[in-house]
Amino acid sequence: QVNGADVGRNSPVFISSALSNGSKVQCIVTGNAPCASAPIDSSNIVGITIINLDTPAIAISDSDSVICAGFPVTFSAHSSNAGAVPSYQWLVNGTAAGSDSSSFTSSTLNNGDLVSCILTSNAACATVHTVTSDPLKMDVSPTIMPTVSISASANNMCSGIPVVFTATPTNGGNAPAFQWLVNGIGSGGDSAIFTSSALRDGDIVYCIMASSLACATADSSTTVHMVVYPLPLVAFNPDTVYTPNNNGVQLTPITTGAITQYQWSPAPGLSGTNIETPVANPVDETTYQLLVTTDHGCTVTGKVTVIAGRPLEIPSAFTPNGDGHNDVFRIPLGVQFNLEELDIFNRWGTRVFTSRDIRLGWDGTYHGAAADAGTYVYMISGKTPEGKSVFLKGTVVLIR
């Protein structure tokens, strides 16, 4: 019986191709034995589950749009109706390759190779159990070997001089990338030109270039070993000197390095311009520059100011009449003197003026009124530029 309806008799075997999903099949036996305990018996009921017939399918794809010789390429299998645990066999030009996996990686493919995959399904009701994917034909490009060389505007040079490095690539493509390195540390920007003024003796400079062409590797240039000579030193201590009584002063620079040449400027007032320690006796205040050169041609400059000294001569009289000439009693302008105190007293010993500023002087007034004409006593204390103490005492006549 199928679903309680008779469908066949008198056979222990029942065959049907018309069953549907969920059908219930049972067999009823009528016995004819004389001693049977019951003339009729029913079997258990068998529920029918119908599984549709499916056809397995497989397609494959690769991971790279551009395949370069020697570079790994990964292929993936995309299957359907393959059952819970299908198996895979990859083929390269019909020869088995790879393992039983839904992916396959190879770095030995050649241009024109055919890659395919055989799928074996373990589905219960597959129409076929084995199918093969369509092959992928490999378009493999040859690997390009770019190169880069570098040149330097200088190698043997003085410290602080800027050096320009230029990279020249081959097979670099339209937009190669550059990485400059100094002693293995990245320096500079992504440019074919690298400039530095901070290089030291023994530094190693090179460049790595990455081509923009497909299937190109990177290349590292040869190294440039820098020879950098130290700069000399020139200084003056003090950097301002005075000529005592217009007799001149010897200039004594402090220098280091293997100096082979001295050049002073300007020339007026110097006993020589190409010696180390000339005598300077300028008419007016003058700043001299010394350019020194080492045995490797490295140069540096220093400066010293020479001020012409005037003797400390105090005037004996002054006329504060407002005509702009000799109106103030003072230490003459241009005298190199460190004033500590200037005091002026009248004939009764009264101090009528005092100052510690060498730029100031007595205008002939006392408490805002014109002082009487006559003789006054001055006292001056201070030091010379060399530090020698000076004390002067004398008289000055106020004339009206």
Short mmCIF file of C-alpha atoms in Angstrom, two decimals, residues 5-387:
data_model
loop_
_atom_site.label_atom_id
_atom_site.label_comp_id
_atom_site.label_asym_id
_atom_site.label_seq_id
_atom_site.Cartn_x
_atom_site.Cartn_y
_atom_site.Cartn_z
CA ALA A 5 -4.07 2.52 -1.20
CA ASP A 6 -3.31 -0.88 -2.75
CA VAL A 7 -0.67 -0.60 -5.47
CA GLY A 8 0.44 -4.20 -5.94
CA ARG A 9 -0.28 -7.82 -4.88
CA ASN A 10 1.20 -11.24 -4.46
CA SER A 11 4.90 -10.23 -4.57
CA PRO A 12 7.39 -9.71 -1.80
CA VAL A 13 9.00 -6.97 -3.92
CA PHE A 14 7.44 -3.60 -4.79
CA ILE A 15 9.00 -1.29 -7.37
CA SER A 16 7.68 2.18 -8.13
CA SER A 17 8.94 5.31 -9.90
CA ALA A 18 5.82 7.29 -9.08
CA LEU A 19 6.43 7.95 -5.44
CA SER A 20 6.42 11.54 -4.19
CA ASN A 21 8.20 13.18 -1.32
CA GLY A 22 6.46 12.21 1.98
CA SER A 23 4.76 9.06 0.61
CA LYS A 24 4.19 6.26 3.18
CA VAL A 25 4.70 2.64 2.04
CA GLN A 26 3.41 -0.41 3.95
CA CYS A 27 3.00 -4.13 3.15
CA ILE A 28 0.05 -6.30 4.37
CA VAL A 29 0.56 -10.09 4.50
CA THR A 30 -2.34 -12.56 4.38
CA GLY A 31 -1.19 -15.96 5.65
CA ASN A 32 -2.59 -19.34 4.47
CA ALA A 33 -0.86 -21.59 6.97
CA PRO A 34 -3.41 -23.79 8.81
CA CYS A 35 -1.92 -22.92 12.16
CA ALA A 36 -1.23 -19.18 11.65
CA SER A 37 -1.96 -17.15 14.74
CA ALA A 38 -3.51 -14.43 12.60
CA PRO A 39 -4.63 -14.52 9.00
CA ILE A 40 -3.39 -10.91 8.32
CA ASP A 41 -0.28 -8.89 9.46
CA SER A 42 0.91 -5.34 8.58
CA SER A 43 4.56 -4.20 8.24
CA ASN A 44 6.02 -1.04 9.59
CA ILE A 45 5.43 2.13 7.54
CA VAL A 46 8.32 3.54 5.54
CA GLY A 47 8.27 7.29 4.90
CA ILE A 48 9.76 8.29 1.54
CA THR A 49 12.10 11.29 1.12
CA ILE A 50 12.74 12.34 -2.47
CA ILE A 51 16.10 14.06 -3.22
CA ASN A 52 16.28 15.95 -6.49
CA LEU A 53 19.00 15.07 -8.96
CA ASP A 54 21.62 17.88 -9.13
CA THR A 55 24.53 18.44 -11.47
CA PRO A 56 27.75 19.64 -9.78
CA ALA A 57 29.58 22.61 -11.34
CA ILE A 58 32.97 24.32 -10.90
CA ALA A 59 34.61 27.55 -12.07
CA ILE A 60 38.06 28.90 -11.21
CA SER A 61 39.60 32.38 -10.94
CA ASP A 62 43.09 33.77 -10.30
CA SER A 63 44.21 36.45 -7.80
CA ASP A 64 46.12 38.77 -10.15
CA SER A 65 45.09 40.70 -13.21
CA VAL A 66 48.76 40.94 -14.21
CA ILE A 67 50.85 37.81 -13.80
CA CYS A 68 54.60 38.25 -13.63
CA ALA A 69 57.07 35.47 -14.25
CA GLY A 70 58.42 34.05 -11.02
CA PHE A 71 55.78 35.71 -8.84
CA PRO A 72 53.18 33.54 -6.98
CA VAL A 73 49.63 33.40 -8.34
CA THR A 74 46.73 31.94 -6.32
CA PHE A 75 43.75 30.24 -8.00
CA SER A 76 40.39 29.66 -6.29
CA ALA A 77 37.72 27.08 -7.10
CA HIS A 78 34.04 28.09 -6.90
CA SER A 79 31.80 24.98 -6.81
CA SER A 80 28.08 24.21 -6.50
CA ASN A 81 26.09 21.01 -5.86
CA ALA A 82 29.35 19.43 -4.74
CA GLY A 83 28.21 17.82 -1.52
CA ALA A 84 29.53 18.38 1.96
CA VAL A 85 33.09 17.14 1.36
CA PRO A 86 34.06 17.47 -2.30
CA SER A 87 37.59 16.83 -3.52
CA TYR A 88 39.70 18.85 -5.97
CA GLN A 89 42.47 18.03 -8.40
CA TRP A 90 44.29 20.95 -10.00
CA LEU A 91 45.82 20.57 -13.44
CA VAL A 92 48.49 22.58 -15.28
CA ASN A 93 48.49 21.71 -18.96
CA GLY A 94 46.61 18.53 -18.02
CA THR A 95 49.18 17.44 -15.44
CA ALA A 96 48.19 17.08 -11.80
CA ALA A 97 49.45 19.89 -9.59
CA GLY A 98 48.76 21.18 -6.12
CA SER A 99 46.89 19.41 -3.32
CA ASP A 100 43.26 18.49 -2.59
CA SER A 101 42.18 22.04 -1.83
CA SER A 102 39.81 24.65 -3.19
CA SER A 103 42.87 26.89 -3.80
CA PHE A 104 46.14 26.43 -5.64
CA THR A 105 49.25 28.64 -5.68
CA SER A 106 52.12 28.51 -8.16
CA SER A 107 55.12 30.74 -8.98
CA THR A 108 56.40 28.60 -11.90
CA LEU A 109 53.76 29.30 -14.51
CA ASN A 110 54.75 30.12 -18.08
CA ASN A 111 53.01 32.21 -20.69
CA GLY A 112 50.29 30.14 -22.38
CA ASP A 113 49.93 27.54 -19.60
CA LEU A 114 46.41 26.16 -19.07
CA VAL A 115 45.17 25.81 -15.50
CA SER A 116 42.01 23.85 -14.65
CA CYS A 117 40.48 21.93 -11.76
CA ILE A 118 38.61 18.60 -11.49
CA LEU A 119 35.80 18.55 -8.92
CA THR A 120 34.64 15.26 -7.44
CA SER A 121 31.29 15.64 -5.70
CA ASN A 122 30.15 13.52 -2.78
CA ALA A 123 26.48 14.55 -3.12
CA ALA A 124 24.10 11.54 -2.82
CA CYS A 125 21.99 12.23 -5.92
CA ALA A 126 24.39 13.95 -8.29
CA THR A 127 23.78 13.31 -11.97
CA VAL A 128 27.56 13.01 -12.33
CA HIS A 129 30.22 12.93 -9.68
CA THR A 130 33.15 14.39 -11.55
CA VAL A 131 33.30 17.68 -13.52
CA THR A 132 36.20 19.75 -14.84
CA SER A 133 36.34 23.54 -14.93
CA ASP A 134 37.00 25.57 -18.02
CA PRO A 135 40.75 26.19 -18.28
CA LEU A 136 42.37 29.58 -17.64
CA LYS A 137 45.04 30.47 -20.18
CA MET A 138 47.94 32.23 -18.51
CA ASP A 139 49.17 35.58 -19.80
CA VAL A 140 52.54 35.73 -18.03
CA SER A 141 54.68 38.82 -18.50
CA PRO A 142 58.47 38.59 -18.23
CA THR A 143 60.10 40.14 -15.14
CA ILE A 144 61.75 43.51 -15.84
CA MET A 145 65.06 44.27 -14.14
CA PRO A 146 65.37 48.04 -13.59
CA THR A 147 68.64 49.69 -12.54
CA VAL A 148 69.53 53.00 -10.92
CA SER A 149 72.86 54.81 -10.76
CA ILE A 150 73.69 57.96 -8.79
CA SER A 151 76.18 60.78 -9.18
CA ALA A 152 77.32 63.46 -6.71
CA SER A 153 78.19 67.09 -7.39
CA ALA A 154 81.13 66.68 -4.99
CA ASN A 155 82.77 63.92 -3.01
CA ASN A 156 85.92 65.38 -1.48
CA MET A 157 84.53 68.57 0.02
CA CYS A 158 84.49 70.85 3.02
CA SER A 159 82.02 70.49 5.88
CA GLY A 160 78.77 72.38 5.41
CA ILE A 161 79.03 72.55 1.61
CA PRO A 162 75.73 71.37 -0.03
CA VAL A 163 76.11 68.26 -2.17
CA VAL A 164 73.58 67.43 -4.90
CA PHE A 165 72.99 63.75 -5.72
CA THR A 166 71.22 62.77 -8.94
CA ALA A 167 69.63 59.36 -9.64
CA THR A 168 69.49 58.04 -13.22
CA PRO A 169 67.08 55.10 -13.64
CA THR A 170 66.65 52.60 -16.47
CA ASN A 171 63.35 50.75 -16.91
CA GLY A 172 61.94 53.06 -14.25
CA GLY A 173 58.64 53.71 -16.03
CA ASN A 174 56.78 57.01 -16.09
CA ALA A 175 56.71 57.48 -12.31
CA PRO A 176 59.52 55.66 -10.51
CA ALA A 177 59.76 56.02 -6.73
CA PHE A 178 63.02 56.94 -5.01
CA GLN A 179 64.26 56.43 -1.46
CA TRP A 180 67.57 58.05 -0.53
CA LEU A 181 69.53 56.64 2.38
CA VAL A 182 72.46 58.00 4.38
CA ASN A 183 74.18 55.27 6.41
CA GLY A 184 71.08 53.12 5.88
CA ILE A 185 68.67 55.74 7.26
CA GLY A 186 65.98 57.20 5.00
CA SER A 187 66.75 60.79 3.99
CA GLY A 188 65.25 63.25 1.52
CA GLY A 189 61.97 62.98 -0.37
CA ASP A 190 60.68 60.88 -3.25
CA SER A 191 62.72 62.60 -5.93
CA ALA A 192 65.52 61.83 -8.35
CA ILE A 193 67.43 64.74 -6.73
CA PHE A 194 68.73 64.73 -3.14
CA THR A 195 70.61 67.67 -1.60
CA SER A 196 72.33 67.75 1.79
CA SER A 197 74.73 70.13 3.51
CA ALA A 198 74.92 68.05 6.71
CA LEU A 199 77.08 65.18 5.48
CA ARG A 200 80.04 64.05 7.57
CA ASP A 201 83.29 62.33 6.77
CA GLY A 202 82.72 58.61 6.11
CA ASP A 203 78.98 58.89 5.40
CA ILE A 204 77.60 56.39 2.86
CA VAL A 205 74.90 57.58 0.45
CA TYR A 206 72.83 55.42 -1.89
CA CYS A 207 69.38 55.25 -3.49
CA ILE A 208 66.67 52.59 -3.89
CA MET A 209 64.46 52.94 -6.97
CA ALA A 210 61.10 51.19 -7.47
CA SER A 211 59.97 51.11 -11.10
CA SER A 212 56.39 51.97 -12.03
CA LEU A 213 56.43 49.35 -14.80
CA ALA A 214 54.49 46.14 -14.27
CA CYS A 215 56.57 43.09 -13.32
CA ALA A 216 59.58 45.22 -12.37
CA THR A 217 61.67 44.68 -9.27
CA ALA A 218 63.35 47.38 -7.17
CA ASP A 219 67.04 48.21 -7.51
CA SER A 220 69.64 49.72 -5.21
CA SER A 221 72.39 51.93 -6.53
CA THR A 222 76.06 51.62 -5.73
CA THR A 223 77.20 53.62 -2.69
CA VAL A 224 79.01 56.94 -2.58
CA HIS A 225 81.51 57.21 0.27
CA MET A 226 81.83 60.81 1.39
CA VAL A 227 85.17 62.44 2.20
CA VAL A 228 84.38 65.60 4.19
CA TYR A 229 87.13 67.89 5.47
CA PRO A 230 86.58 69.89 8.69
CA LEU A 231 86.30 73.66 8.57
CA PRO A 232 88.99 75.71 10.25
CA LEU A 233 88.21 78.04 13.15
CA VAL A 234 88.98 81.72 13.37
CA ALA A 235 87.96 83.93 16.29
CA PHE A 236 89.05 87.09 18.11
CA ASN A 237 89.06 87.59 21.86
CA PRO A 238 88.25 90.38 22.40
CA ASP A 239 86.51 91.17 19.13
CA THR A 240 87.00 94.93 19.66
CA VAL A 241 90.45 96.44 20.25
CA TYR A 242 91.83 99.97 20.56
CA THR A 243 94.95 101.62 19.19
CA PRO A 244 96.65 103.29 22.18
CA ASN A 245 97.74 106.84 21.30
CA ASN A 246 97.46 106.07 17.57
CA ASN A 247 100.44 103.73 17.72
CA GLY A 248 98.57 100.80 16.16
CA VAL A 249 97.65 97.40 17.59
CA GLN A 250 98.68 93.91 16.50
CA LEU A 251 95.75 91.69 15.49
CA THR A 252 96.05 88.17 16.94
CA PRO A 253 93.39 85.76 15.63
CA ILE A 254 92.71 82.45 17.36
CA THR A 255 92.79 79.73 14.68
CA THR A 256 92.63 75.94 14.34
CA GLY A 257 93.18 73.67 11.36
CA ALA A 258 95.92 73.31 8.77
CA ILE A 259 95.72 76.91 7.58
CA THR A 260 97.82 77.74 4.54
CA GLN A 261 96.53 81.18 3.59
CA TYR A 262 95.44 84.38 5.37
CA GLN A 263 93.56 87.20 3.65
CA TRP A 264 92.60 90.43 5.46
CA SER A 265 90.23 93.11 4.22
CA PRO A 266 89.93 96.04 3.88
CA ALA A 267 93.60 96.86 3.34
CA PRO A 268 93.81 100.50 4.61
CA GLY A 269 95.45 100.74 8.02
CA LEU A 270 97.01 97.24 7.93
CA SER A 271 100.73 96.44 7.82
CA GLY A 272 99.93 93.46 5.57
CA THR A 273 96.91 91.64 4.17
CA ASN A 274 98.27 88.10 3.73
CA ILE A 275 99.97 87.49 7.07
CA GLU A 276 98.57 85.99 10.25
CA THR A 277 99.12 88.88 12.71
CA PRO A 278 99.28 92.28 11.01
CA VAL A 279 99.43 95.60 12.83
CA ALA A 280 96.27 97.71 12.46
CA ASN A 281 96.37 101.49 12.74
CA PRO A 282 93.22 102.83 11.02
CA VAL A 283 92.30 106.49 10.98
CA ASP A 284 88.69 105.77 11.92
CA GLU A 285 86.88 102.88 13.54
CA THR A 286 87.25 99.94 11.14
CA THR A 287 85.99 96.34 11.13
CA TYR A 288 88.50 93.97 9.54
CA GLN A 289 87.60 90.57 8.13
CA LEU A 290 90.02 87.66 8.05
CA LEU A 291 89.50 84.84 5.54
CA VAL A 292 91.56 81.71 6.30
CA THR A 293 92.04 78.76 3.92
CA THR A 294 93.18 75.23 4.83
CA ASP A 295 95.34 72.83 2.84
CA HIS A 296 92.09 71.27 1.48
CA GLY A 297 90.69 74.62 0.37
CA CYS A 298 88.17 74.96 3.21
CA THR A 299 87.53 78.57 4.21
CA VAL A 300 85.99 80.48 7.10
CA THR A 301 85.94 84.12 8.16
CA GLY A 302 86.20 86.09 11.39
CA LYS A 303 85.85 89.79 12.23
CA VAL A 304 87.54 92.20 14.60
CA THR A 305 86.81 95.91 15.12
CA VAL A 306 89.68 98.34 15.63
CA ILE A 307 88.92 101.71 17.20
CA ALA A 308 91.48 104.50 16.87
CA GLY A 309 92.33 105.75 20.32
CA ARG A 310 92.59 109.46 21.26
CA PRO A 311 94.66 110.69 24.19
CA LEU A 312 92.77 111.77 27.29
CA GLU A 313 93.34 115.55 26.97
CA ILE A 314 91.00 117.72 29.04
CA PRO A 315 90.17 121.23 27.73
CA SER A 316 91.35 124.16 29.85
CA ALA A 317 88.37 126.48 29.15
CA PHE A 318 84.85 126.54 27.70
CA THR A 319 82.33 129.19 26.65
CA PRO A 320 78.67 128.24 27.36
CA ASN A 321 77.18 131.02 25.21
CA GLY A 322 74.91 128.86 23.07
CA ASP A 323 76.80 129.32 19.81
CA GLY A 324 77.27 125.59 19.38
CA HIS A 325 81.03 125.70 19.87
CA ASN A 326 82.74 124.71 23.10
CA ASP A 327 79.48 125.16 25.04
CA VAL A 328 80.01 122.14 27.35
CA PHE A 329 82.94 121.04 29.47
CA ARG A 330 83.33 117.31 28.92
CA ILE A 331 85.74 114.49 28.12
CA PRO A 332 86.34 114.91 24.35
CA LEU A 333 84.31 112.69 22.05
CA GLY A 334 86.20 109.68 20.71
CA VAL A 335 88.39 109.20 23.76
CA GLN A 336 88.36 105.54 24.80
CA PHE A 337 87.88 105.82 28.52
CA ASN A 338 85.67 104.08 31.05
CA LEU A 339 84.42 106.95 33.18
CA GLU A 340 83.68 106.22 36.79
CA GLU A 341 82.99 109.79 37.97
CA LEU A 342 83.40 113.42 36.84
CA ASP A 343 83.07 116.14 39.53
CA ILE A 344 83.40 119.95 39.19
CA PHE A 345 83.84 122.30 42.18
CA ASN A 346 83.75 126.13 42.51
CA ARG A 347 86.39 128.11 44.35
CA TRP A 348 84.57 127.60 47.68
CA GLY A 349 84.62 123.79 47.25
CA THR A 350 80.96 123.43 46.37
CA ARG A 351 80.32 120.67 43.85
CA VAL A 352 78.40 122.23 40.99
CA PHE A 353 78.28 119.21 38.66
CA THR A 354 78.74 115.43 38.78
CA SER A 355 78.24 112.60 36.23
CA ARG A 356 79.15 109.00 35.61
CA ASP A 357 78.09 109.10 31.94
CA ILE A 358 80.96 109.96 29.60
CA ARG A 359 78.45 111.32 27.10
CA LEU A 360 77.38 114.10 29.48
CA GLY A 361 79.22 117.31 30.44
CA TRP A 362 78.80 120.55 32.41
CA ASP A 363 76.84 123.29 30.58
CA GLY A 364 77.96 126.05 33.01
CA THR A 365 74.80 126.15 35.15
CA TYR A 366 74.17 125.50 38.83
CA HIS A 367 70.68 124.85 40.17
CA GLY A 368 69.28 125.97 36.80
CA ALA A 369 71.05 129.36 36.80
CA ALA A 370 74.18 130.44 34.95
CA ALA A 371 77.28 129.92 37.07
CA ASP A 372 79.73 132.76 37.52
CA ALA A 373 82.63 133.09 35.15
CA GLY A 374 85.92 132.04 36.68
CA THR A 375 88.12 129.09 37.48
CA TYR A 376 86.69 125.71 38.56
CA VAL A 377 88.36 122.50 39.70
CA TYR A 378 87.57 119.14 38.04
CA MET A 379 88.29 115.61 39.24
CA ILE A 380 88.04 112.63 36.86
CA SER A 381 88.36 108.94 37.84
CA GLY A 382 88.06 105.91 35.58
CA LYS A 383 89.98 103.26 33.64
CA THR A 384 91.61 102.87 30.25
CA PRO A 385 90.25 100.20 27.85
CA GLU A 386 93.13 98.01 29.03
CA GLY A 387 91.87 98.29 32.62
#
